[in-house]
Coordinates of C-alpha atoms in Angstrom, one line a residue:
X29 CA -326.4 140.4 -137.7
X30 CA -329.1 140.8 -135.1
X31 CA -327.7 141.6 -131.7
X32 CA -328.2 144.0 -128.8
X33 CA -325.4 143.9 -126.4
X34 CA -326.5 143.5 -122.7
X35 CA -329.9 142.3 -124.1
X36 CA -331.8 139.2 -124.9
X37 CA -330.8 136.7 -127.7
X38 CA -333.2 137.8 -130.4
X39 CA -331.6 136.2 -133.5
X40 CA -334.0 134.5 -135.8
X41 CA -333.2 131.2 -137.4
X42 CA -333.5 131.2 -141.2
X43 CA -333.9 127.6 -142.5
X44 CA -333.2 126.5 -146.0
X45 CA -333.5 122.9 -147.3
X46 CA -330.1 121.8 -148.5
X47 CA -330.6 118.0 -148.4
X48 CA -328.3 115.5 -146.9
X49 CA -324.7 116.3 -146.1
X50 CA -322.4 113.9 -148.0
X51 CA -318.8 113.6 -146.7
X52 CA -316.5 111.0 -145.3
X53 CA -317.3 112.1 -141.8
X54 CA -321.1 111.8 -142.3
X55 CA -320.6 108.5 -144.1
X56 CA -318.9 107.1 -141.0
X57 CA -321.7 108.6 -138.8
X58 CA -324.3 107.0 -141.0
X59 CA -322.7 103.6 -140.8
X60 CA -322.6 103.9 -137.0
X61 CA -326.3 104.8 -137.0
X62 CA -327.8 102.8 -139.7
X63 CA -331.1 104.0 -141.0
X64 CA -330.5 107.7 -140.0
X65 CA -329.7 110.6 -142.3
X66 CA -327.9 113.7 -141.2
X67 CA -329.3 116.9 -142.7
X68 CA -328.5 120.6 -142.2
X69 CA -331.8 120.9 -140.4
X70 CA -331.1 118.1 -137.9
X71 CA -327.6 119.6 -137.2
X72 CA -329.1 123.0 -136.3
X73 CA -332.3 121.7 -134.7
X74 CA -331.1 122.5 -131.1
X75 CA -330.9 126.2 -131.9
X76 CA -334.6 126.3 -132.7
X77 CA -335.7 125.4 -129.2
X78 CA -336.0 129.0 -128.0
X79 CA -335.8 131.1 -131.2
X80 CA -338.3 132.0 -134.0
X81 CA -337.8 129.8 -137.1
X82 CA -338.5 130.9 -140.7
X83 CA -338.4 128.4 -143.5
X84 CA -337.3 130.2 -146.6
X85 CA -338.3 128.8 -150.0
X86 CA -337.7 132.0 -152.0
X87 CA -334.3 132.6 -153.5
X88 CA -331.7 134.4 -151.3
X89 CA -329.5 136.8 -153.3
X90 CA -325.9 137.3 -152.2
X91 CA -324.8 140.9 -152.8
X92 CA -321.0 140.7 -153.3
X93 CA -319.7 144.3 -153.4
X94 CA -320.0 147.3 -151.1
X95 CA -321.0 149.5 -154.0
X96 CA -323.8 147.1 -155.0
X97 CA -325.0 147.1 -151.4
X98 CA -325.3 150.8 -151.5
X99 CA -327.2 150.7 -154.9
X100 CA -329.5 148.1 -153.4
X101 CA -330.3 150.4 -150.5
X102 CA -331.1 153.3 -152.7
X103 CA -333.3 151.1 -155.0
X104 CA -335.1 149.7 -152.0
X105 CA -335.8 153.2 -150.7
X106 CA -337.0 154.4 -154.1
X107 CA -339.4 151.4 -154.5
X108 CA -340.9 151.2 -151.1
X109 CA -344.6 151.9 -150.9
X110 CA -345.6 151.3 -147.3
X111 CA -342.6 151.0 -144.9
X112 CA -338.9 151.4 -144.6
X113 CA -337.1 150.1 -141.6
X114 CA -333.4 150.7 -141.2
X115 CA -331.4 149.3 -138.2
X116 CA -327.7 150.0 -137.9
X117 CA -325.1 150.9 -135.3
X118 CA -325.1 154.4 -136.9
X119 CA -325.6 156.3 -140.2
X120 CA -322.6 158.3 -141.3
X121 CA -323.1 162.1 -140.9
X122 CA -321.8 162.5 -144.4
X123 CA -324.6 160.3 -145.9
X124 CA -326.6 163.2 -147.3
X125 CA -327.5 161.3 -150.4
X126 CA -329.1 158.6 -148.4
X127 CA -331.1 161.1 -146.3
X128 CA -332.1 162.9 -149.6
X129 CA -333.4 159.6 -151.0
X130 CA -335.5 159.1 -147.9
X131 CA -336.8 162.6 -148.2
X132 CA -337.8 162.0 -151.9
X133 CA -339.5 158.7 -151.1
X134 CA -341.5 160.3 -148.3
X135 CA -342.5 163.2 -150.5
X136 CA -343.5 160.9 -153.4
X137 CA -345.5 158.4 -151.3
X138 CA -347.7 160.0 -148.6
X139 CA -348.5 156.5 -147.1
X140 CA -344.9 155.7 -146.6
X141 CA -343.7 155.1 -142.9
X142 CA -340.0 155.2 -141.9
X143 CA -338.5 153.7 -138.8
X144 CA -334.8 154.1 -138.1
X145 CA -333.1 152.4 -135.2
X146 CA -329.5 153.3 -134.3
X147 CA -327.4 153.2 -131.2
X148 CA -327.7 156.4 -129.1
X149 CA -324.1 156.7 -128.0
X150 CA -322.7 156.1 -131.5
X151 CA -325.5 158.0 -133.2
X152 CA -324.9 161.2 -131.2
X153 CA -321.1 161.0 -131.4
X154 CA -320.1 164.2 -133.3
X155 CA -317.3 164.9 -135.8
X156 CA -315.2 168.0 -135.7
X157 CA -318.0 169.9 -137.4
X158 CA -320.5 168.9 -134.7
X159 CA -322.4 166.5 -137.1
X160 CA -323.8 163.1 -136.2
X161 CA -326.4 160.6 -137.2
X162 CA -328.9 162.6 -135.1
X163 CA -328.2 165.9 -136.8
X164 CA -328.5 164.2 -140.2
X165 CA -331.9 162.7 -139.5
X166 CA -333.5 165.5 -137.4
X167 CA -334.6 167.5 -140.4
X168 CA -336.5 164.5 -141.8
X169 CA -338.4 164.1 -138.6
X170 CA -339.0 167.9 -138.5
X171 CA -340.3 167.9 -142.1
X172 CA -342.6 164.9 -142.0
X173 CA -343.4 164.6 -138.3
X174 CA -343.0 161.7 -135.9
X175 CA -346.2 160.0 -137.2
X176 CA -344.3 159.2 -140.4
X177 CA -340.6 159.3 -139.5
X178 CA -339.5 157.6 -136.2
X179 CA -335.9 157.6 -135.2
X180 CA -335.2 155.4 -132.2
X181 CA -331.9 155.6 -130.4
X182 CA -331.2 152.7 -128.1
X183 CA -329.1 153.6 -125.0
X184 CA -327.5 150.8 -123.0
X185 CA -328.8 150.7 -119.4
X186 CA -325.2 149.7 -118.4
X187 CA -324.1 153.3 -118.8
X188 CA -325.7 155.4 -116.1
X189 CA -325.0 157.6 -113.0
X190 CA -321.5 158.9 -112.5
X191 CA -320.2 156.8 -115.4
X192 CA -322.6 158.6 -117.8
X193 CA -321.1 161.9 -116.8
X194 CA -317.5 160.8 -116.5
X195 CA -316.9 158.8 -119.7
X196 CA -316.4 160.9 -122.9
X197 CA -317.7 160.2 -126.4
X198 CA -316.3 157.1 -128.1
X199 CA -315.0 155.7 -124.9
X200 CA -318.5 155.4 -123.4
X201 CA -319.4 153.0 -126.2
X202 CA -317.5 150.3 -124.5
X203 CA -320.4 149.9 -122.1
X204 CA -322.6 148.4 -124.9
X205 CA -324.1 149.2 -128.3
X206 CA -327.1 148.3 -130.5
X207 CA -325.7 146.3 -133.3
X208 CA -328.7 145.0 -135.4
X209 CA -328.1 145.4 -139.1
X210 CA -331.3 144.9 -141.0
X211 CA -332.6 147.0 -143.9
X212 CA -336.2 146.5 -144.9
X213 CA -338.3 147.9 -147.8
X214 CA -341.9 146.7 -147.6
X215 CA -341.3 142.9 -147.6
X216 CA -337.8 143.0 -149.1
X217 CA -335.1 142.5 -146.5
X218 CA -331.3 143.0 -146.6
X219 CA -329.5 141.3 -143.7
X220 CA -326.0 142.4 -143.3
X221 CA -323.1 143.2 -141.0
X222 CA -322.5 146.6 -142.6
X223 CA -323.3 150.0 -141.1
X224 CA -324.6 152.8 -143.2
X225 CA -321.5 154.9 -143.8
X226 CA -319.2 155.8 -146.7
X227 CA -316.5 153.2 -146.1
X228 CA -319.1 150.4 -146.0
X229 CA -320.5 151.7 -149.3
X230 CA -317.1 151.9 -151.1
X231 CA -314.2 149.7 -149.9
X232 CA -315.1 147.9 -146.6
X233 CA -316.3 144.4 -147.5
X234 CA -319.0 142.8 -145.4
X235 CA -321.9 140.3 -145.8
X236 CA -325.1 141.1 -147.5
X237 CA -328.1 138.8 -148.1
X238 CA -331.3 140.0 -149.8
X239 CA -334.6 138.2 -149.9
X240 CA -338.3 138.7 -149.9
X241 CA -340.3 137.0 -147.2
X242 CA -343.4 138.5 -145.6
X243 CA -343.2 136.7 -142.2
X244 CA -339.4 137.3 -141.7
X245 CA -339.8 140.9 -142.7
X246 CA -342.7 141.3 -140.3
X247 CA -340.6 139.7 -137.5
X248 CA -337.9 142.4 -138.0
X249 CA -340.5 145.2 -138.1
X250 CA -341.9 144.0 -134.7
X251 CA -338.4 143.5 -133.3
X252 CA -337.3 147.0 -134.1
X253 CA -340.6 148.4 -132.9
X254 CA -340.1 146.5 -129.6
X255 CA -336.6 147.8 -129.1
X256 CA -337.8 151.3 -130.0
X257 CA -340.3 151.3 -127.1
X258 CA -337.4 151.3 -124.6
X259 CA -335.2 153.6 -126.7
X260 CA -335.0 157.4 -126.9
X261 CA -336.9 159.1 -129.7
X262 CA -335.2 161.8 -131.7
X263 CA -337.1 165.0 -131.4
X264 CA -336.1 167.8 -133.8
X265 CA -335.3 171.3 -132.8
X266 CA -334.3 174.2 -135.0
X267 CA -332.4 173.4 -138.2
X268 CA -330.5 170.2 -137.5
X269 CA -330.8 170.6 -133.7
X270 CA -332.5 167.9 -131.6
X271 CA -333.3 166.5 -128.2
X272 CA -333.9 163.0 -126.9
X273 CA -337.1 161.9 -125.3
X274 CA -338.4 158.6 -124.2
X275 CA -341.0 157.0 -126.5

C-alpha cells in the first residue's frame, strides 16, 4: 500500500495483538521448543528491525465494497477540520464530484490544509479531451493558493535525458511510478490499494482499512511531505492550465 518504485522501503509495520497461533504446525513447533509460545508478533519481529512500528489498539474497520470506499472518502473530506492528505497513483480526470467536495471543504473551513501526492507521469497523462489529474486539480490550487492546497507530483529519476524525450505517454510509466495509496482526514486514515478513479469507486474491488491513530496518521503526513520535497509542485495557469515547478 505504501511504495515508491526505485525508492526506499518506507512501509510501516502496523502491529495488532492476536494472541497465540494454535494449529497442528505450531503445536509441533511448541513441543520441539518447550516453554516457548509462537505469536503473530514473534513471527513478524524480523520485519521491525529497520521499519517504524505502530501498535494499534483501536478498532480497524474493513470497508468491503468500492461504493462504500467512495462514500467514506466523501465523508472524510466533509468532516476534516485541519488536514486532508491524499496519496494515489492518480485521480481520474472525471472525478469532478471529488474535486467539488474538496472545494466545499476548503470554503467551509478556512484552517483546512490539503496535500495531494500523485505520480507525475500518470497524473499528467491526458485523455482525448486533453484532461488529466493535473487539469482537474489546478483550479483548486488557483482558487485557494499553494499555502492551503499543495499538489505534489513525484517524477521517477529513472526517466531522464533522451529517454524523457523519446518515450510517449503511458509507455514512459514503465520507468517507475509513485504508488502509495493513503487517504487521511485529520487523524482518520484509510489505507488501500485503490486509486481515486471511477472504476475503483464502482466495480473494481480492492482492499480498504480505516482506522483512527494519531501517530500512524502523523507518520503518513510526514512521509508524504518528505516525498513532496523532491517532487514537482503543480502551479496553476489560466483556467485548468498548469506548469510544474520544483518545490
